[in-house]
Amino acid sequence: MQVHHYTLIETGFVEEMTENSVVHRGKVLTLGTMNPSVKRVEYAVRGPIVQRAVQLEQELKQGIQKPFTEVIKANIGDCHAMGQQPITFFRQVLALCCYPDLLEDNRFPEDTKTRARRILQACGGGSLGSYSASQGIEIVRQDVARYIEKRDGGIPCNPDNIYLTTGASDGITTMLKLLVSGEGSSRTGVMISIPQYPLYSAALAELSAVQISYYLDEENCWSLAVGELQHALEAARQYCRPRVLCIINPGNPTGQVQSRQCIEDVIKFAAEQNLFLMADEVYQDNVYADGCRFHSFKKVLFEMGSKYSDQVELVSFHSTSKCYMGECGFRAGYMEVVNMDPEVKVQLTKLVSVRLCPPVPGQVLLDLVVNPPLPEEPSYRTFFEERSATLAMLAEKARMTQQILNEVPGITCNPVQGAMYTFPRIQLPPKAIAQAKEKGQAPDMFYCMKLLEETGICLVPGSGFGQRDGTYHFRMTILPPTDKLKIVLAKIKEFHQSFTEQYS
C-alpha cells in the first residue's frame, strides 16, 4: 500500500509524495517564481504594436480584407529589411571568407581576395567556423585602433583597449553589468536621456539599477543642457548613487547631432561629478544637416588637455548595423575603453570571455568597415559610389520627412540632423486622450495603434522612449525607399487630419 503526502512548498505548487518518488503538480517556473527584474523589462521598438503588425501581415496573407494592401514597418532601424542595398565589397570579402574555394574565381577583384586571405590567416584553422580570442581577432582590433586614430586626427588608440562585441548593444549591457553595484540608497544610478533608446531602460531594469532621467530640449532641436544634467543629478542623490552618464550622439530616437561645445560641457560635468561616461556613437556616419558635424567624445576629451584626458573614464561604442552599412544581422561592433582601472579591465576581459567570442563573420565585417578599399585598389570606385549614394539618399529622405510632417497641422517635427529617425510631436484632442485612458493605453499608443489598423503603417509611440508629461510623439524611421516613404508620409498626414476631426 502506497502512502500519499501533500505539501505546499515555497514556490506555490503542490507536490504529491509517494514512498518511491515525488510527482510535481505544478510548474517550477511561473510568473510568481521567475526573476522579477525580467518582468520589469520593456522594449517598445518590438512591443505590442509590432506584434499586432505581424498579425496583420498574416491576416493579409490569409485573404482577410483590410483598408490597406501591405504593412509598412517604419518602427525599427533595420536598413536592409527596408530596401537599403548591401555594400558590394563587404559581401564579396565575406563570401570569400565563408567559402574559400571562391578564391580561385576570377570574378572577384584581387583586393577582395587579399583581404580574405589576410583575415583567414588570423582565424584558427584558417576558418570562420573557429572561435576567436574573447576580446576579438587581434588584427581586427588593430585595424579598429588605426581607424579610430585616423578618425580622431592622430590621437593614439591602443588595440588592447578595443573589445569587439555582438553589436553595440552587447557592449553597452556588458559595461552596465560592470558598473552596477550597491543596495538601497547606495545602488548605482545611471543617467540616460529622455527620450532614450529603450535598450538602456530595459538593461537597467534587468540589472535592478536606478534610472536617472534627464530631458533633452525639444524646443532647441533636442539639445542637451548641462543645467538639466545638474538638476537630475541632485535630485537622484536623494535615493541612489549616480555613477554613470550615457549619451547617444547622433541621437536615437531624436535624430539630433550634439555640438562640440555641448560635448565639451558634458565632459567637464562628468569630471566635476566623478561620473563614468558611456558614449553611444553608432550613427557617427549619419550626419545630414548643414552646419552639423560628428565629434567623437574621445577626440574632444583629448583635445581638452590632460586635466580631463588623464581623468575622465570613457567607453565609446560603434556598430556595423547602422550608417551606410546597415548590416544588422551580422551583429558586430566594438567598444573602446579609456582610463579604465587596470584591475577592472582584467574583470572586463574575464566577463567577455564567458560568452567565448563575438560572431566571427561579424568581426570580419567590422574589419572591412574600419579598413575599406584604398583609392588605388580595384574595389574603391564601386565602394565609394555605393557609400556616397546611400548616405545621400538618407540625407534627402531626412529633409523630405521633416518638410512633409511640418506641413501637417498638429504635427511638429524638428530637423533630422543625423541618425535615421524622426521623433515628431503630435497634438491629440482631449477626447482622444480620454478614450485612450479608458482603454488603459498611453494616448500616443492609442494613436499609433489606430494608425496601424487603418493604414498598415507601423510606428512606435513616444511613450515607449520617454517624453515630458503632457506631450505626445511617435518615432519613425526614414529608411523606407523614397517612393514608399512618400506614401507613408502622405498616409500619416491624411490619418492625422481624420483622427483630429474624429475626436474633436
Short mmCIF file of C-alpha atoms in Angstrom, two decimals:
data_model
loop_
_atom_site.label_atom_id
_atom_site.label_comp_id
_atom_site.label_asym_id
_atom_site.label_seq_id
_atom_site.Cartn_x
_atom_site.Cartn_y
_atom_site.Cartn_z
CA MET A 1 0.00 0.00 0.00
CA GLN A 2 1.40 3.41 -1.01
CA VAL A 3 1.24 6.30 1.41
CA HIS A 4 0.47 9.71 -0.14
CA HIS A 5 1.51 13.01 1.48
CA TYR A 6 0.79 16.52 0.14
CA THR A 7 2.86 19.55 0.98
CA LEU A 8 2.77 23.19 -0.09
CA ILE A 9 6.25 24.40 -0.87
CA GLU A 10 7.64 27.92 -1.17
CA THR A 11 7.16 28.17 -4.93
CA GLY A 12 3.40 27.81 -4.55
CA PHE A 13 2.74 24.39 -6.11
CA VAL A 14 1.73 21.13 -4.51
CA GLU A 15 3.90 18.01 -4.57
CA GLU A 16 2.38 14.55 -4.28
CA MET A 17 4.92 12.43 -2.39
CA THR A 18 4.91 8.64 -2.50
CA GLU A 19 7.29 6.14 -0.97
CA ASN A 20 9.29 5.92 -4.19
CA SER A 21 9.00 9.27 -5.94
CA VAL A 22 7.91 12.89 -5.93
CA VAL A 23 5.39 13.91 -8.56
CA HIS A 24 5.26 17.65 -9.35
CA ARG A 25 1.75 19.04 -9.60
CA GLY A 26 2.68 22.49 -10.93
CA LYS A 27 5.25 24.46 -12.90
CA VAL A 28 8.60 25.23 -11.33
CA LEU A 29 8.91 28.43 -13.38
CA THR A 30 5.90 30.73 -13.13
CA LEU A 31 5.30 34.48 -13.20
CA GLY A 32 5.42 34.28 -9.42
CA THR A 33 8.75 32.45 -9.25
CA MET A 34 10.65 33.96 -12.18
CA ASN A 35 13.23 36.72 -11.87
CA PRO A 36 11.16 39.83 -11.03
CA SER A 37 13.67 42.10 -12.75
CA VAL A 38 12.90 40.48 -16.11
CA LYS A 39 9.21 41.30 -15.71
CA ARG A 40 10.12 44.96 -15.42
CA VAL A 41 11.90 44.93 -18.79
CA GLU A 42 10.10 46.73 -21.63
CA TYR A 43 11.27 47.21 -25.22
CA ALA A 44 8.90 49.41 -27.16
CA VAL A 45 10.65 49.01 -30.52
CA ARG A 46 9.35 45.44 -30.66
CA GLY A 47 6.34 45.89 -28.39
CA PRO A 48 2.57 45.35 -28.76
CA ILE A 49 2.20 47.45 -31.92
CA VAL A 50 4.85 45.43 -33.73
CA GLN A 51 3.24 42.20 -32.57
CA ARG A 52 -0.08 43.41 -33.98
CA ALA A 53 1.66 44.39 -37.23
CA VAL A 54 2.88 40.79 -37.60
CA GLN A 55 -0.68 39.53 -37.02
CA LEU A 56 -1.99 41.90 -39.69
CA GLU A 57 0.58 40.60 -42.17
CA GLN A 58 -0.66 37.06 -41.53
CA GLU A 59 -4.27 38.16 -41.95
CA LEU A 60 -3.48 39.79 -45.30
CA LYS A 61 -1.84 36.56 -46.46
CA GLN A 62 -4.99 34.69 -45.46
CA GLY A 63 -7.02 36.97 -47.71
CA ILE A 64 -8.73 38.92 -44.92
CA GLN A 65 -9.77 42.31 -46.26
CA LYS A 66 -8.07 45.39 -44.79
CA PRO A 67 -8.12 49.09 -45.68
CA PHE A 68 -4.54 48.58 -46.97
CA THR A 69 -2.66 46.04 -49.06
CA GLU A 70 0.59 45.84 -47.08
CA VAL A 71 2.03 46.53 -43.63
CA ILE A 72 4.92 49.00 -43.71
CA LYS A 73 7.16 48.63 -40.68
CA ALA A 74 8.69 52.03 -40.06
CA ASN A 75 9.31 51.17 -36.42
CA ILE A 76 12.89 49.94 -36.44
CA GLY A 77 16.24 50.88 -37.97
CA ASP A 78 16.63 47.66 -39.95
CA CYS A 79 18.23 49.08 -43.09
CA HIS A 80 18.32 46.06 -45.39
CA ALA A 81 14.79 44.99 -44.43
CA MET A 82 13.71 48.45 -45.64
CA GLY A 83 15.43 48.01 -49.00
CA GLN A 84 18.90 49.50 -48.42
CA GLN A 85 21.38 47.56 -50.57
CA PRO A 86 24.48 45.87 -49.12
CA ILE A 87 27.91 47.24 -49.98
CA THR A 88 29.40 45.00 -52.69
CA PHE A 89 32.94 45.00 -51.27
CA PHE A 90 31.74 43.82 -47.87
CA ARG A 91 29.70 40.95 -49.24
CA GLN A 92 32.43 39.84 -51.67
CA VAL A 93 35.06 39.52 -48.93
CA LEU A 94 32.57 37.82 -46.61
CA ALA A 95 31.71 35.33 -49.37
CA LEU A 96 35.39 34.55 -49.93
CA CYS A 97 35.98 34.07 -46.21
CA CYS A 98 32.92 31.85 -45.78
CA TYR A 99 33.74 29.74 -48.87
CA PRO A 100 37.50 29.96 -49.56
CA ASP A 101 37.19 27.88 -52.76
CA LEU A 102 35.96 31.12 -54.34
CA LEU A 103 39.49 32.50 -54.04
CA GLU A 104 40.11 30.71 -57.34
CA ASP A 105 37.18 32.50 -59.01
CA ASN A 106 38.33 35.29 -61.34
CA ARG A 107 35.07 37.23 -60.89
CA PHE A 108 36.33 38.64 -57.58
CA PRO A 109 38.69 41.65 -57.58
CA GLU A 110 42.20 40.95 -56.33
CA ASP A 111 41.93 43.31 -53.37
CA THR A 112 38.93 41.36 -52.02
CA LYS A 113 40.98 38.16 -52.23
CA THR A 114 43.92 39.80 -50.47
CA ARG A 115 41.63 40.90 -47.63
CA ALA A 116 40.06 37.47 -47.35
CA ARG A 117 43.43 35.68 -47.19
CA ARG A 118 44.70 38.07 -44.51
CA ILE A 119 41.61 37.53 -42.37
CA LEU A 120 41.56 33.75 -42.82
CA GLN A 121 45.19 33.54 -41.78
CA ALA A 122 44.19 35.19 -38.49
CA CYS A 123 41.47 32.62 -37.83
CA GLY A 124 42.06 29.30 -36.11
CA GLY A 125 42.50 26.61 -38.73
CA GLY A 126 42.00 29.26 -41.41
CA SER A 127 38.23 29.06 -40.89
CA LEU A 128 35.49 31.47 -39.82
CA GLY A 129 33.98 28.49 -38.03
CA SER A 130 36.59 28.60 -35.26
CA TYR A 131 36.40 30.59 -32.04
CA SER A 132 38.40 33.78 -31.83
CA ALA A 133 40.02 35.33 -28.77
CA SER A 134 37.32 36.58 -26.39
CA GLN A 135 38.32 40.20 -26.96
CA GLY A 136 38.20 39.65 -30.71
CA ILE A 137 40.59 38.74 -33.54
CA GLU A 138 43.85 40.59 -32.93
CA ILE A 139 44.30 42.01 -36.42
CA VAL A 140 40.71 43.28 -36.41
CA ARG A 141 41.32 45.09 -33.12
CA GLN A 142 44.49 46.57 -34.62
CA ASP A 143 42.54 47.78 -37.65
CA VAL A 144 39.86 49.28 -35.38
CA ALA A 145 42.55 51.13 -33.44
CA ARG A 146 44.02 52.57 -36.66
CA TYR A 147 40.54 53.60 -37.79
CA ILE A 148 39.92 55.47 -34.52
CA GLU A 149 43.33 57.17 -34.74
CA LYS A 150 42.58 58.35 -38.28
CA ARG A 151 39.05 59.45 -37.39
CA ASP A 152 40.31 61.44 -34.40
CA GLY A 153 43.18 63.18 -36.14
CA GLY A 154 46.05 61.05 -34.84
CA ILE A 155 45.10 60.70 -31.17
CA PRO A 156 46.65 57.34 -30.15
CA CYS A 157 44.48 54.26 -29.72
CA ASN A 158 45.74 51.09 -28.07
CA PRO A 159 44.31 47.88 -29.62
CA ASP A 160 44.35 46.37 -26.13
CA ASN A 161 41.61 48.86 -25.20
CA ILE A 162 39.39 47.60 -28.03
CA TYR A 163 36.76 44.94 -27.35
CA LEU A 164 34.81 43.51 -30.27
CA THR A 165 31.15 42.99 -29.44
CA THR A 166 27.96 41.36 -30.68
CA GLY A 167 26.58 44.67 -31.91
CA ALA A 168 26.83 47.82 -29.80
CA SER A 169 24.02 46.51 -27.57
CA ASP A 170 26.26 43.74 -26.28
CA GLY A 171 28.97 46.20 -25.30
CA ILE A 172 26.51 48.55 -23.59
CA THR A 173 24.94 45.82 -21.46
CA THR A 174 28.36 44.37 -20.62
CA MET A 175 29.59 47.73 -19.34
CA LEU A 176 26.44 48.28 -17.31
CA LYS A 177 26.98 44.90 -15.65
CA LEU A 178 30.40 46.10 -14.53
CA LEU A 179 29.13 49.46 -13.32
CA VAL A 180 26.05 48.50 -11.33
CA SER A 181 26.53 47.74 -7.64
CA GLY A 182 25.28 48.62 -4.17
CA GLU A 183 21.97 48.29 -2.34
CA GLY A 184 19.26 50.73 -1.34
CA SER A 185 20.40 54.35 -1.42
CA SER A 186 23.89 53.22 -2.47
CA ARG A 187 22.55 51.48 -5.60
CA THR A 188 24.18 52.69 -8.82
CA GLY A 189 22.27 55.40 -10.64
CA VAL A 190 22.65 55.65 -14.42
CA MET A 191 21.78 58.89 -16.20
CA ILE A 192 20.01 58.38 -19.52
CA SER A 193 18.43 60.88 -21.89
CA ILE A 194 14.69 61.22 -22.31
CA PRO A 195 13.67 60.41 -25.00
CA GLN A 196 16.01 57.39 -24.90
CA TYR A 197 16.66 54.21 -26.84
CA PRO A 198 14.76 51.53 -24.84
CA LEU A 199 17.83 49.27 -24.64
CA TYR A 200 19.03 51.47 -21.78
CA SER A 201 15.89 51.39 -19.64
CA ALA A 202 15.49 47.65 -20.35
CA ALA A 203 19.08 46.86 -19.32
CA LEU A 204 18.77 48.95 -16.17
CA ALA A 205 15.52 47.20 -15.23
CA GLU A 206 17.12 43.79 -15.75
CA LEU A 207 20.09 44.77 -13.57
CA SER A 208 17.87 46.41 -10.94
CA ALA A 209 19.84 49.62 -11.37
CA VAL A 210 18.37 53.08 -10.82
CA GLN A 211 17.39 55.04 -13.94
CA ILE A 212 18.09 58.76 -13.68
CA SER A 213 16.23 60.58 -16.44
CA TYR A 214 17.47 63.84 -17.91
CA TYR A 215 15.41 65.60 -20.58
CA LEU A 216 16.62 66.77 -23.96
CA ASP A 217 15.36 70.21 -25.03
CA GLU A 218 12.79 69.67 -27.78
CA GLU A 219 12.35 73.41 -28.31
CA ASN A 220 16.04 73.67 -29.23
CA CYS A 221 16.31 70.71 -31.61
CA TRP A 222 16.71 68.16 -28.81
CA SER A 223 19.88 69.78 -27.50
CA LEU A 224 21.43 68.83 -24.16
CA ALA A 225 21.85 71.41 -21.40
CA VAL A 226 24.25 70.87 -18.50
CA GLY A 227 21.77 72.62 -16.21
CA GLU A 228 19.31 69.79 -16.86
CA LEU A 229 22.01 67.23 -16.04
CA GLN A 230 22.77 69.04 -12.78
CA HIS A 231 19.11 69.17 -11.80
CA ALA A 232 18.60 65.45 -12.49
CA LEU A 233 21.80 64.51 -10.64
CA GLU A 234 21.00 66.49 -7.50
CA ALA A 235 17.50 65.03 -7.30
CA ALA A 236 18.81 61.47 -7.77
CA ARG A 237 21.37 61.75 -4.97
CA GLN A 238 18.48 61.60 -2.52
CA TYR A 239 17.80 57.96 -3.36
CA CYS A 240 20.81 56.43 -5.20
CA ARG A 241 24.47 56.88 -6.02
CA PRO A 242 24.85 58.39 -9.52
CA ARG A 243 27.92 56.91 -11.19
CA VAL A 244 27.23 56.74 -14.94
CA LEU A 245 26.22 59.22 -17.65
CA CYS A 246 25.03 57.81 -21.00
CA ILE A 247 24.95 59.94 -24.17
CA ILE A 248 23.60 58.93 -27.59
CA ASN A 249 25.12 61.05 -30.37
CA PRO A 250 23.83 61.30 -33.08
CA GLY A 251 20.57 60.78 -31.26
CA ASN A 252 18.12 57.91 -31.22
CA PRO A 253 15.13 58.44 -31.36
CA THR A 254 15.52 62.19 -31.76
CA GLY A 255 17.98 62.48 -34.67
CA GLN A 256 19.96 65.41 -33.21
CA VAL A 257 23.72 65.91 -33.57
CA GLN A 258 25.30 67.46 -30.49
CA SER A 259 27.71 70.35 -30.98
CA ARG A 260 31.35 70.18 -30.00
CA GLN A 261 30.68 72.74 -27.25
CA CYS A 262 27.93 70.53 -25.85
CA ILE A 263 30.28 67.53 -25.75
CA GLU A 264 32.93 69.61 -24.03
CA ASP A 265 30.40 70.76 -21.44
CA VAL A 266 29.30 67.17 -20.82
CA ILE A 267 32.90 66.03 -20.32
CA LYS A 268 33.52 68.85 -17.81
CA PHE A 269 30.33 67.90 -15.97
CA ALA A 270 31.39 64.23 -15.83
CA ALA A 271 34.81 65.23 -14.48
CA GLU A 272 33.34 67.53 -11.82
CA GLN A 273 30.76 64.99 -10.69
CA ASN A 274 33.05 61.94 -10.96
CA LEU A 275 30.84 60.12 -13.45
CA PHE A 276 31.76 57.31 -15.84
CA LEU A 277 30.90 58.36 -19.43
CA MET A 278 29.25 55.98 -21.91
CA ALA A 279 29.14 57.40 -25.46
CA ASP A 280 26.86 55.59 -27.91
CA GLU A 281 28.18 56.72 -31.30
CA VAL A 282 26.74 54.11 -33.63
CA TYR A 283 25.29 56.72 -36.04
CA GLN A 284 28.55 58.62 -36.49
CA ASP A 285 28.42 58.44 -40.31
CA ASN A 286 24.76 59.52 -40.39
CA VAL A 287 25.03 63.33 -40.29
CA TYR A 288 22.93 65.28 -42.77
CA ALA A 289 22.13 68.83 -41.67
CA ASP A 290 24.16 71.83 -42.80
CA GLY A 291 26.43 73.07 -40.03
CA CYS A 292 26.34 69.75 -38.17
CA ARG A 293 29.36 67.52 -37.75
CA PHE A 294 30.11 64.40 -35.75
CA HIS A 295 32.64 64.89 -32.95
CA SER A 296 33.73 61.78 -31.08
CA PHE A 297 33.79 62.04 -27.31
CA LYS A 298 37.32 60.64 -27.26
CA LYS A 299 38.65 63.26 -29.67
CA VAL A 300 37.09 66.14 -27.73
CA LEU A 301 38.28 64.63 -24.44
CA PHE A 302 41.91 64.56 -25.56
CA GLU A 303 41.74 67.97 -27.19
CA MET A 304 40.67 69.37 -23.80
CA GLY A 305 44.07 68.51 -22.35
CA SER A 306 45.48 66.24 -19.68
CA LYS A 307 43.32 67.75 -16.92
CA TYR A 308 40.46 65.79 -18.49
CA SER A 309 42.09 63.19 -20.74
CA ASP A 310 44.02 61.70 -17.80
CA GLN A 311 40.99 61.64 -15.53
CA VAL A 312 37.64 61.01 -17.23
CA GLU A 313 36.70 57.35 -17.64
CA LEU A 314 35.06 56.80 -21.01
CA VAL A 315 33.77 53.94 -23.09
CA SER A 316 32.51 54.55 -26.62
CA PHE A 317 30.55 52.22 -28.89
CA HIS A 318 30.21 51.71 -32.63
CA SER A 319 28.37 49.15 -34.75
CA THR A 320 28.11 47.77 -38.27
CA SER A 321 24.29 47.83 -38.05
CA LYS A 322 23.69 51.47 -39.00
CA CYS A 323 25.31 54.24 -41.07
CA TYR A 324 25.80 53.28 -44.72
CA MET A 325 26.45 49.62 -43.84
CA GLY A 326 23.12 48.61 -42.32
CA GLU A 327 24.33 45.07 -41.64
CA CYS A 328 22.11 44.49 -38.59
CA GLY A 329 22.00 40.71 -38.90
CA PHE A 330 25.75 40.22 -38.56
CA ARG A 331 25.64 41.59 -35.01
CA ALA A 332 29.04 43.26 -34.99
CA GLY A 333 30.52 46.23 -33.17
CA TYR A 334 33.27 47.40 -30.88
CA MET A 335 33.84 49.39 -27.74
CA GLU A 336 36.94 51.33 -26.70
CA VAL A 337 37.69 51.87 -23.02
CA VAL A 338 39.69 54.92 -21.92
CA ASN A 339 41.23 55.44 -18.47
CA MET A 340 39.79 52.19 -17.11
CA ASP A 341 41.31 50.92 -13.87
CA PRO A 342 43.73 48.10 -14.90
CA GLU A 343 42.29 45.73 -12.29
CA VAL A 344 38.75 46.40 -13.54
CA LYS A 345 39.95 45.82 -17.09
CA VAL A 346 41.03 42.33 -16.06
CA GLN A 347 37.49 41.75 -14.79
CA LEU A 348 36.03 43.08 -18.06
CA THR A 349 38.15 40.67 -20.07
CA LYS A 350 37.01 37.85 -17.79
CA LEU A 351 33.38 38.85 -18.24
CA VAL A 352 33.53 38.87 -22.05
CA SER A 353 35.32 35.51 -22.01
CA VAL A 354 32.22 33.91 -20.52
CA ARG A 355 30.43 34.27 -23.88
CA LEU A 356 33.56 32.90 -25.63
CA CYS A 357 33.71 35.41 -28.51
CA PRO A 358 31.55 37.63 -30.75
CA PRO A 359 30.37 36.05 -34.03
CA VAL A 360 33.45 35.71 -36.23
CA PRO A 361 31.68 36.66 -39.52
CA GLY A 362 30.60 39.85 -37.78
CA GLN A 363 34.19 40.54 -36.76
CA VAL A 364 35.21 40.16 -40.41
CA LEU A 365 32.54 42.62 -41.48
CA LEU A 366 33.70 45.10 -38.85
CA ASP A 367 37.25 44.84 -40.15
CA LEU A 368 36.06 45.79 -43.64
CA VAL A 369 34.13 48.78 -42.29
CA VAL A 370 37.17 50.18 -40.48
CA ASN A 371 39.57 49.16 -43.25
CA PRO A 372 37.75 49.86 -46.55
CA PRO A 373 39.33 49.82 -50.04
CA LEU A 374 42.03 52.42 -50.72
CA PRO A 375 41.79 54.79 -53.73
CA GLU A 376 44.40 52.80 -55.64
CA GLU A 377 42.60 49.45 -55.18
CA PRO A 378 40.19 47.99 -57.79
CA SER A 379 37.18 47.90 -55.44
CA TYR A 380 37.47 51.54 -54.36
CA ARG A 381 35.36 53.20 -57.05
CA THR A 382 32.35 50.94 -56.58
CA PHE A 383 32.67 51.14 -52.79
CA PHE A 384 32.87 54.93 -52.80
CA GLU A 385 29.93 55.30 -55.17
CA GLU A 386 27.72 52.91 -53.18
CA ARG A 387 28.62 54.51 -49.84
CA SER A 388 28.05 58.04 -51.14
CA ALA A 389 24.75 57.14 -52.80
CA THR A 390 23.39 55.51 -49.64
CA LEU A 391 24.29 58.46 -47.41
CA ALA A 392 22.99 61.00 -49.97
CA MET A 393 19.69 59.15 -50.19
CA LEU A 394 19.33 59.10 -46.41
CA ALA A 395 20.07 62.83 -46.27
CA GLU A 396 17.39 63.53 -48.88
CA LYS A 397 14.84 61.38 -47.02
CA ALA A 398 15.67 63.18 -43.78
CA ARG A 399 14.90 66.55 -45.40
CA MET A 400 11.74 65.25 -47.07
CA THR A 401 10.42 63.72 -43.83
CA GLN A 402 10.89 66.93 -41.87
CA GLN A 403 9.31 69.05 -44.61
CA ILE A 404 6.20 66.93 -45.17
CA LEU A 405 5.45 66.30 -41.49
CA ASN A 406 5.71 70.00 -40.69
CA GLU A 407 3.02 70.67 -43.31
CA VAL A 408 0.50 68.76 -41.20
CA PRO A 409 -1.50 70.87 -38.72
CA GLY A 410 -0.93 69.34 -35.28
CA ILE A 411 2.45 67.75 -36.06
CA THR A 412 5.75 69.47 -35.25
CA CYS A 413 8.98 67.89 -36.49
CA ASN A 414 12.48 69.03 -35.57
CA PRO A 415 15.18 68.82 -38.26
CA VAL A 416 16.53 65.29 -38.71
CA GLN A 417 20.17 66.30 -38.28
CA GLY A 418 21.51 62.76 -38.14
CA ALA A 419 20.86 59.07 -37.36
CA MET A 420 17.84 57.59 -39.20
CA TYR A 421 14.74 58.54 -37.26
CA THR A 422 12.34 61.38 -36.65
CA PHE A 423 10.51 61.95 -33.35
CA PRO A 424 7.74 64.47 -34.13
CA ARG A 425 5.36 65.87 -31.53
CA ILE A 426 1.67 65.27 -32.18
CA GLN A 427 -1.24 67.27 -30.81
CA LEU A 428 -4.03 64.95 -29.64
CA PRO A 429 -7.60 66.11 -28.96
CA PRO A 430 -8.79 65.83 -25.30
CA LYS A 431 -11.50 63.37 -26.38
CA ALA A 432 -8.85 61.01 -27.83
CA ILE A 433 -6.73 61.28 -24.68
CA ALA A 434 -9.77 60.45 -22.54
CA GLN A 435 -10.70 57.43 -24.67
CA ALA A 436 -7.11 56.16 -24.52
CA LYS A 437 -7.16 56.35 -20.73
CA GLU A 438 -10.45 54.44 -20.66
CA LYS A 439 -8.70 51.67 -22.58
CA GLY A 440 -5.72 51.78 -20.22
CA GLN A 441 -3.41 52.93 -23.04
CA ALA A 442 -0.97 55.79 -23.36
CA PRO A 443 -2.58 58.35 -25.71
CA ASP A 444 0.19 58.04 -28.32
CA MET A 445 -0.09 54.23 -28.15
CA PHE A 446 -3.82 54.62 -28.86
CA TYR A 447 -2.96 56.91 -31.80
CA CYS A 448 -0.30 54.60 -33.25
CA MET A 449 -2.49 51.51 -32.90
CA LYS A 450 -5.34 53.20 -34.78
CA LEU A 451 -2.87 54.34 -37.43
CA LEU A 452 -1.71 50.74 -37.85
CA GLU A 453 -5.24 49.31 -38.07
CA GLU A 454 -6.39 51.93 -40.58
CA THR A 455 -3.32 52.39 -42.78
CA GLY A 456 -0.98 49.43 -42.18
CA ILE A 457 1.83 51.77 -41.07
CA CYS A 458 3.74 50.60 -38.01
CA LEU A 459 5.29 53.34 -35.85
CA VAL A 460 6.40 53.36 -32.21
CA PRO A 461 4.65 55.64 -29.70
CA GLY A 462 6.81 58.21 -27.98
CA SER A 463 5.77 56.87 -24.58
CA GLY A 464 7.99 53.86 -25.29
CA PHE A 465 11.04 56.15 -25.34
CA GLY A 466 10.04 58.60 -22.63
CA GLN A 467 8.79 62.15 -23.08
CA ARG A 468 7.79 65.15 -20.98
CA ASP A 469 4.39 64.84 -19.30
CA GLY A 470 1.61 66.22 -21.46
CA THR A 471 3.49 65.79 -24.72
CA TYR A 472 2.98 63.02 -27.27
CA HIS A 473 5.22 61.76 -30.06
CA PHE A 474 5.96 58.87 -32.35
CA ARG A 475 9.25 57.55 -33.67
CA MET A 476 9.52 56.76 -37.34
CA THR A 477 12.48 55.55 -39.34
CA ILE A 478 13.38 57.36 -42.57
CA LEU A 479 14.67 54.11 -44.10
CA PRO A 480 11.85 53.05 -46.47
CA PRO A 481 12.63 53.57 -50.19
CA THR A 482 11.82 57.11 -51.32
CA ASP A 483 8.63 56.18 -53.19
CA LYS A 484 7.36 54.15 -50.22
CA LEU A 485 8.40 56.83 -47.73
CA LYS A 486 6.30 59.36 -49.66
CA ILE A 487 3.31 57.02 -49.33
CA VAL A 488 3.96 56.59 -45.60
CA LEU A 489 4.15 60.35 -45.03
CA ALA A 490 1.05 61.01 -47.13
CA LYS A 491 -0.92 58.39 -45.18
CA ILE A 492 0.24 59.81 -41.85
CA LYS A 493 -0.85 63.28 -42.98
CA GLU A 494 -4.28 62.02 -44.06
CA PHE A 495 -4.72 59.91 -40.93
CA HIS A 496 -3.75 62.70 -38.53
CA GLN A 497 -6.26 65.05 -40.10
CA SER A 498 -9.08 62.50 -39.93
CA PHE A 499 -8.12 61.42 -36.40
CA THR A 500 -8.22 65.04 -35.23
CA GLU A 501 -11.62 65.58 -36.83
CA GLN A 502 -12.99 62.34 -35.36
CA TYR A 503 -12.04 63.21 -31.78
CA SER A 504 -12.59 66.98 -31.84
#
